Amino acid sequence: AQTVTQSQPEMSVQEAETVTLSCTYDTSESNYYLFWYKQPPSRQMILVIRQEAYKQQNATENRFSVNFQKAAKSFSLKISDSQLGDTAMYFCAFDGGATNKLIFGTGTLLAVQP
Amino acid sequence: EPEVTQTPSHQVTQMGQEVILRCVPISNHLYFYWYRQILGQKVEFLVSFYNNEISEKSEIFDDQFSVERPDGSNFTLKIRSTKLEDSAMYFCASGGPGQATYEQYFGPGTRLTVT
């Protein structure tokens, strides 16, 4: 069975600094997709970034980038120049393609301090 | 920018009552999903829907749950006889028109409170 693990329940970072959120997953599939979703206090789920497993290049979206290590089954999110608006719960999610569903980790609550 | 919408934003119901949660997916999407999130817990998959039928459902999605796309734009989740443990945030998501699970866009959620 596919699983997603986020081992950091909470993290804190100073405004303008960089923070990395960890995620590991387990699968026997070779082609899959990985995502990071942000959930602010409003509880809306917002797609932050995606990574296709067949792509070796790490995805980047403005201040957000990932470190995708396929062999290690690791998918971390780096937030550069952290802003107060980045304060939210961050969920890592896995999609095996054939399974037609997202499997989420338990989330990391990120607090950006002024 | 197109977005997924959900109504109502908050629904309070008594145990045993039927509820219908409504979603309007992004118009050219073909794949539709329901997820739920019990307060303080992770988001859990309920069901996926494509071509007017269920593609996959989880163990949570038992006979009390049903989904429907009644008119080509709305996508509904019905809970026939609500239980206290059905209290959660329910998210609708849509994806496509290309590969089904390339990206899923979530609605703002409906908070269901069963008393």
mmCIF file of C-alpha atoms in Angstrom:
data_model
loop_
_atom_site.group_PDB
_atom_site.id
_atom_site.type_symbol
_atom_site.label_atom_id
_atom_site.label_comp_id
_atom_site.label_asym_id
_atom_site.label_seq_id
_atom_site.Cartn_x
_atom_site.Cartn_y
_atom_site.Cartn_z
ATOM 1 C CA ALA A 1 0.000 0.000 0.000
ATOM 2 C CA GLN A 2 1.138 3.513 -0.711
ATOM 3 C CA THR A 3 1.883 5.685 2.294
ATOM 4 C CA VAL A 4 3.009 9.263 2.828
ATOM 5 C CA THR A 5 4.887 10.315 5.948
ATOM 6 C CA GLN A 6 5.511 13.813 7.230
ATOM 7 C CA SER A 7 7.646 13.533 10.325
ATOM 8 C CA GLN A 8 7.544 17.198 11.368
ATOM 9 C CA PRO A 9 4.181 18.021 12.990
ATOM 10 C CA GLU A 10 5.175 21.671 13.527
ATOM 11 C CA MET A 11 7.884 24.024 12.333
ATOM 12 C CA SER A 12 8.702 27.651 12.845
ATOM 13 C CA VAL A 13 10.739 30.062 10.738
ATOM 14 C CA GLN A 14 11.607 33.746 10.879
ATOM 15 C CA GLU A 15 10.256 35.988 8.173
ATOM 16 C CA ALA A 16 12.618 36.212 5.156
ATOM 17 C CA GLU A 17 14.435 33.017 6.085
ATOM 18 C CA THR A 18 14.367 29.630 4.354
ATOM 19 C CA VAL A 19 12.641 26.534 5.669
ATOM 20 C CA THR A 20 12.471 22.943 4.434
ATOM 21 C CA LEU A 21 9.550 20.613 5.080
ATOM 22 C CA SER A 22 10.161 16.875 4.820
ATOM 23 C CA CYS A 23 8.088 14.180 3.185
ATOM 24 C CA THR A 24 8.776 10.543 2.457
ATOM 25 C CA TYR A 25 6.571 8.067 0.683
ATOM 26 C CA ASP A 26 6.404 4.406 -0.081
ATOM 27 C CA THR A 27 5.304 2.880 -3.356
ATOM 28 C CA SER A 28 6.187 0.105 -5.746
ATOM 29 C CA GLU A 29 5.068 2.102 -8.756
ATOM 30 C CA SER A 30 7.599 3.656 -11.115
ATOM 31 C CA ASN A 31 5.446 6.439 -12.534
ATOM 32 C CA TYR A 32 3.608 8.700 -10.140
ATOM 33 C CA TYR A 33 3.073 12.304 -9.111
ATOM 34 C CA LEU A 34 3.831 14.184 -5.938
ATOM 35 C CA PHE A 35 2.280 17.388 -4.689
ATOM 36 C CA TRP A 36 2.481 19.899 -1.898
ATOM 37 C CA TYR A 37 -0.767 21.527 -0.808
ATOM 38 C CA LYS A 38 -1.090 24.494 1.508
ATOM 39 C CA GLN A 39 -4.027 24.799 3.919
ATOM 40 C CA PRO A 40 -4.265 28.226 5.597
ATOM 41 C CA PRO A 41 -6.613 28.858 8.548
ATOM 42 C CA SER A 42 -9.488 29.248 6.084
ATOM 43 C CA ARG A 43 -8.995 25.491 5.433
ATOM 44 C CA GLN A 44 -8.967 25.938 1.663
ATOM 45 C CA MET A 45 -6.618 23.425 -0.004
ATOM 46 C CA ILE A 46 -4.244 25.257 -2.349
ATOM 47 C CA LEU A 47 -1.916 23.466 -4.747
ATOM 48 C CA VAL A 48 1.619 24.782 -4.213
ATOM 49 C CA ILE A 49 3.796 22.639 -6.446
ATOM 50 C CA ARG A 50 3.836 19.321 -8.292
ATOM 51 C CA GLN A 51 6.519 16.882 -9.412
ATOM 52 C CA GLU A 52 6.301 14.109 -11.967
ATOM 53 C CA ALA A 53 8.372 11.091 -10.945
ATOM 54 C CA TYR A 54 9.757 10.599 -14.452
ATOM 55 C CA LYS A 55 11.283 14.073 -14.437
ATOM 56 C CA GLN A 56 14.722 14.315 -12.882
ATOM 57 C CA GLN A 57 14.624 18.086 -12.657
ATOM 58 C CA ASN A 58 13.251 19.428 -9.400
ATOM 59 C CA ALA A 59 10.107 21.544 -9.739
ATOM 60 C CA THR A 60 10.199 25.245 -8.861
ATOM 61 C CA GLU A 61 7.390 27.765 -8.436
ATOM 62 C CA ASN A 62 8.654 31.208 -7.446
ATOM 63 C CA ARG A 63 9.784 30.943 -3.800
ATOM 64 C CA PHE A 64 8.805 27.272 -3.579
ATOM 65 C CA SER A 65 11.023 24.433 -4.764
ATOM 66 C CA VAL A 66 11.282 20.733 -4.132
ATOM 67 C CA ASN A 67 14.125 18.305 -3.589
ATOM 68 C CA PHE A 68 12.924 15.089 -5.187
ATOM 69 C CA GLN A 69 15.056 12.048 -4.442
ATOM 70 C CA LYS A 70 13.377 9.143 -6.215
ATOM 71 C CA ALA A 71 15.676 6.397 -4.973
ATOM 72 C CA ALA A 72 15.263 7.564 -1.393
ATOM 73 C CA LYS A 73 11.515 8.187 -1.903
ATOM 74 C CA SER A 74 11.900 11.644 -0.486
ATOM 75 C CA PHE A 75 10.100 14.818 -1.553
ATOM 76 C CA SER A 76 10.921 17.884 0.529
ATOM 77 C CA LEU A 77 9.566 21.407 0.073
ATOM 78 C CA LYS A 78 11.820 24.424 0.407
ATOM 79 C CA ILE A 79 10.273 27.829 1.007
ATOM 80 C CA SER A 80 12.664 30.719 0.428
ATOM 81 C CA ASP A 81 12.219 34.250 1.734
ATOM 82 C CA SER A 82 9.385 33.114 4.019
ATOM 83 C CA GLN A 83 6.454 35.501 4.333
ATOM 84 C CA LEU A 84 3.814 35.841 7.038
ATOM 85 C CA GLY A 85 1.231 34.640 4.520
ATOM 86 C CA ASP A 86 3.059 31.327 4.265
ATOM 87 C CA THR A 87 1.779 30.431 7.730
ATOM 88 C CA ALA A 88 -0.380 27.357 7.113
ATOM 89 C CA MET A 89 -0.607 23.596 7.314
ATOM 90 C CA TYR A 90 1.348 21.966 4.492
ATOM 91 C CA PHE A 91 0.348 18.553 3.182
ATOM 92 C CA CYS A 92 2.442 16.305 1.009
ATOM 93 C CA ALA A 93 0.367 14.145 -1.343
ATOM 94 C CA PHE A 94 1.033 11.162 -3.590
ATOM 95 C CA ASP A 95 -0.814 10.097 -6.685
ATOM 96 C CA GLY A 96 0.011 6.720 -8.176
ATOM 97 C CA GLY A 97 -1.677 7.587 -11.467
ATOM 98 C CA ALA A 98 -3.517 4.327 -11.823
ATOM 99 C CA THR A 99 -5.112 4.733 -8.407
ATOM 100 C CA ASN A 100 -6.997 7.898 -9.349
ATOM 101 C CA LYS A 101 -6.784 9.395 -5.878
ATOM 102 C CA LEU A 102 -4.504 11.497 -3.709
ATOM 103 C CA ILE A 103 -2.957 10.034 -0.572
ATOM 104 C CA PHE A 104 -2.050 12.706 1.938
ATOM 105 C CA GLY A 105 0.456 12.888 4.741
ATOM 106 C CA THR A 106 -0.515 14.081 8.196
ATOM 107 C CA GLY A 107 0.704 17.608 7.542
ATOM 108 C CA THR A 108 3.259 20.044 8.918
ATOM 109 C CA LEU A 109 2.031 23.193 10.618
ATOM 110 C CA LEU A 110 4.367 26.020 9.593
ATOM 111 C CA ALA A 111 4.435 29.257 11.569
ATOM 112 C CA VAL A 112 6.275 32.216 10.076
ATOM 113 C CA GLN A 113 7.372 34.591 12.841
ATOM 114 C CA PRO A 114 7.754 38.334 12.255
ATOM 115 C CA GLU B 1 -9.237 32.094 -13.036
ATOM 116 C CA PRO B 2 -11.658 29.148 -12.962
ATOM 117 C CA GLU B 3 -12.260 27.604 -9.571
ATOM 118 C CA VAL B 4 -14.196 24.844 -7.880
ATOM 119 C CA THR B 5 -17.108 26.097 -5.795
ATOM 120 C CA GLN B 6 -18.989 24.338 -3.002
ATOM 121 C CA THR B 7 -22.247 25.021 -1.208
ATOM 122 C CA PRO B 8 -23.127 25.403 1.557
ATOM 123 C CA SER B 9 -19.990 26.555 3.352
ATOM 124 C CA HIS B 10 -21.346 25.224 6.637
ATOM 125 C CA GLN B 11 -24.154 22.728 7.229
ATOM 126 C CA VAL B 12 -25.519 21.742 10.610
ATOM 127 C CA THR B 13 -27.763 18.696 10.740
ATOM 128 C CA GLN B 14 -29.176 16.294 13.257
ATOM 129 C CA MET B 15 -28.043 12.708 13.481
ATOM 130 C CA GLY B 16 -30.052 10.480 11.155
ATOM 131 C CA GLN B 17 -30.897 13.249 8.701
ATOM 132 C CA GLU B 18 -29.943 13.239 5.030
ATOM 133 C CA VAL B 19 -27.584 15.894 3.695
ATOM 134 C CA ILE B 20 -26.556 16.830 0.182
ATOM 135 C CA LEU B 21 -23.309 18.668 -0.371
ATOM 136 C CA ARG B 22 -22.978 20.449 -3.676
ATOM 137 C CA CYS B 23 -19.996 21.212 -5.864
ATOM 138 C CA VAL B 24 -19.504 22.938 -9.184
ATOM 139 C CA PRO B 25 -16.247 21.669 -10.689
ATOM 140 C CA ILE B 26 -14.116 23.587 -13.178
ATOM 141 C CA SER B 27 -16.074 23.546 -16.406
ATOM 142 C CA ASN B 28 -13.773 21.594 -18.734
ATOM 143 C CA HIS B 29 -12.686 19.058 -16.132
ATOM 144 C CA LEU B 30 -13.727 15.450 -16.481
ATOM 145 C CA TYR B 31 -12.624 13.870 -13.208
ATOM 146 C CA PHE B 32 -14.311 14.611 -9.918
ATOM 147 C CA TYR B 33 -13.480 13.708 -6.347
ATOM 148 C CA TRP B 34 -14.704 13.990 -2.803
ATOM 149 C CA TYR B 35 -12.361 14.055 0.181
ATOM 150 C CA ARG B 36 -13.003 14.649 3.839
ATOM 151 C CA GLN B 37 -10.951 16.008 6.708
ATOM 152 C CA ILE B 38 -11.941 15.400 10.297
ATOM 153 C CA LEU B 39 -10.808 18.348 12.405
ATOM 154 C CA GLY B 40 -7.101 18.148 13.168
ATOM 155 C CA GLN B 41 -6.536 15.121 10.960
ATOM 156 C CA LYS B 42 -5.299 14.504 7.459
ATOM 157 C CA VAL B 43 -7.327 14.688 4.283
ATOM 158 C CA GLU B 44 -8.849 11.338 3.297
ATOM 159 C CA PHE B 45 -10.049 10.194 -0.114
ATOM 160 C CA LEU B 46 -13.709 9.226 -0.365
ATOM 161 C CA VAL B 47 -14.573 8.674 -4.010
ATOM 162 C CA SER B 48 -13.585 9.476 -7.579
ATOM 163 C CA PHE B 49 -16.010 9.866 -10.478
ATOM 164 C CA TYR B 50 -15.479 9.813 -14.223
ATOM 165 C CA ASN B 51 -17.763 9.370 -17.218
ATOM 166 C CA ASN B 52 -20.832 9.327 -14.998
ATOM 167 C CA GLU B 53 -19.701 6.507 -12.799
ATOM 168 C CA ILE B 54 -17.599 5.866 -9.729
ATOM 169 C CA SER B 55 -13.971 5.080 -10.597
ATOM 170 C CA GLU B 56 -12.825 4.227 -7.119
ATOM 171 C CA LYS B 57 -14.101 4.510 -3.568
ATOM 172 C CA SER B 58 -12.539 4.139 -0.161
ATOM 173 C CA GLU B 59 -13.639 2.036 2.798
ATOM 174 C CA ILE B 60 -15.212 5.178 4.275
ATOM 175 C CA PHE B 61 -17.576 5.463 1.309
ATOM 176 C CA ASP B 62 -20.129 2.918 2.455
ATOM 177 C CA ASP B 63 -23.785 2.484 1.501
ATOM 178 C CA GLN B 64 -24.724 5.674 3.338
ATOM 179 C CA PHE B 65 -22.842 7.723 0.761
ATOM 180 C CA SER B 66 -23.691 8.368 -2.868
ATOM 181 C CA VAL B 67 -22.524 10.739 -5.575
ATOM 182 C CA GLU B 68 -24.259 12.133 -8.589
ATOM 183 C CA ARG B 69 -23.683 14.515 -11.451
ATOM 184 C CA PRO B 70 -27.309 15.440 -12.065
ATOM 185 C CA ASP B 71 -27.053 18.121 -14.725
ATOM 186 C CA GLY B 72 -23.593 18.210 -16.287
ATOM 187 C CA SER B 73 -22.333 20.983 -14.051
ATOM 188 C CA ASN B 74 -23.072 20.060 -10.444
ATOM 189 C CA PHE B 75 -21.455 17.190 -8.560
ATOM 190 C CA THR B 76 -23.155 16.156 -5.336
ATOM 191 C CA LEU B 77 -22.341 14.032 -2.332
ATOM 192 C CA LYS B 78 -25.294 12.644 -0.400
ATOM 193 C CA ILE B 79 -25.115 11.154 3.059
ATOM 194 C CA ARG B 80 -28.350 9.267 3.661
ATOM 195 C CA SER B 81 -28.425 9.019 7.440
ATOM 196 C CA THR B 82 -25.769 11.115 9.102
ATOM 197 C CA LYS B 83 -23.799 9.956 12.129
ATOM 198 C CA LEU B 84 -21.869 12.026 14.657
ATOM 199 C CA GLU B 85 -18.613 10.745 13.155
ATOM 200 C CA ASP B 86 -19.555 12.218 9.761
ATOM 201 C CA SER B 87 -18.758 15.661 11.189
ATOM 202 C CA ALA B 88 -15.866 16.887 9.064
ATOM 203 C CA MET B 89 -14.821 19.236 6.324
ATOM 204 C CA TYR B 90 -15.789 17.831 2.930
ATOM 205 C CA PHE B 91 -13.757 18.898 -0.079
ATOM 206 C CA CYS B 92 -14.725 18.521 -3.696
ATOM 207 C CA ALA B 93 -11.925 18.453 -6.282
ATOM 208 C CA SER B 94 -11.782 18.271 -10.039
ATOM 209 C CA GLY B 95 -9.072 17.399 -12.529
ATOM 210 C CA GLY B 96 -8.397 17.004 -16.222
ATOM 211 C CA PRO B 97 -9.251 17.270 -19.064
ATOM 212 C CA GLY B 98 -6.010 15.469 -19.721
ATOM 213 C CA GLN B 99 -4.520 12.850 -17.492
ATOM 214 C CA ALA B 100 -6.912 12.162 -14.645
ATOM 215 C CA THR B 101 -4.741 12.725 -11.652
ATOM 216 C CA TYR B 102 -2.155 15.123 -12.949
ATOM 217 C CA GLU B 103 -3.546 17.924 -10.843
ATOM 218 C CA GLN B 104 -6.559 18.188 -8.638
ATOM 219 C CA TYR B 105 -8.057 21.553 -7.782
ATOM 220 C CA PHE B 106 -9.955 21.746 -4.537
ATOM 221 C CA GLY B 107 -13.034 23.725 -3.607
ATOM 222 C CA PRO B 108 -13.199 25.727 -0.384
ATOM 223 C CA GLY B 109 -14.936 22.901 1.459
ATOM 224 C CA THR B 110 -18.215 22.383 3.295
ATOM 225 C CA ARG B 111 -18.029 22.088 7.042
ATOM 226 C CA LEU B 112 -20.571 19.485 8.129
ATOM 227 C CA THR B 113 -21.577 19.415 11.774
ATOM 228 C CA VAL B 114 -23.770 16.537 12.935
ATOM 229 C CA THR B 115 -25.428 17.041 16.324
#
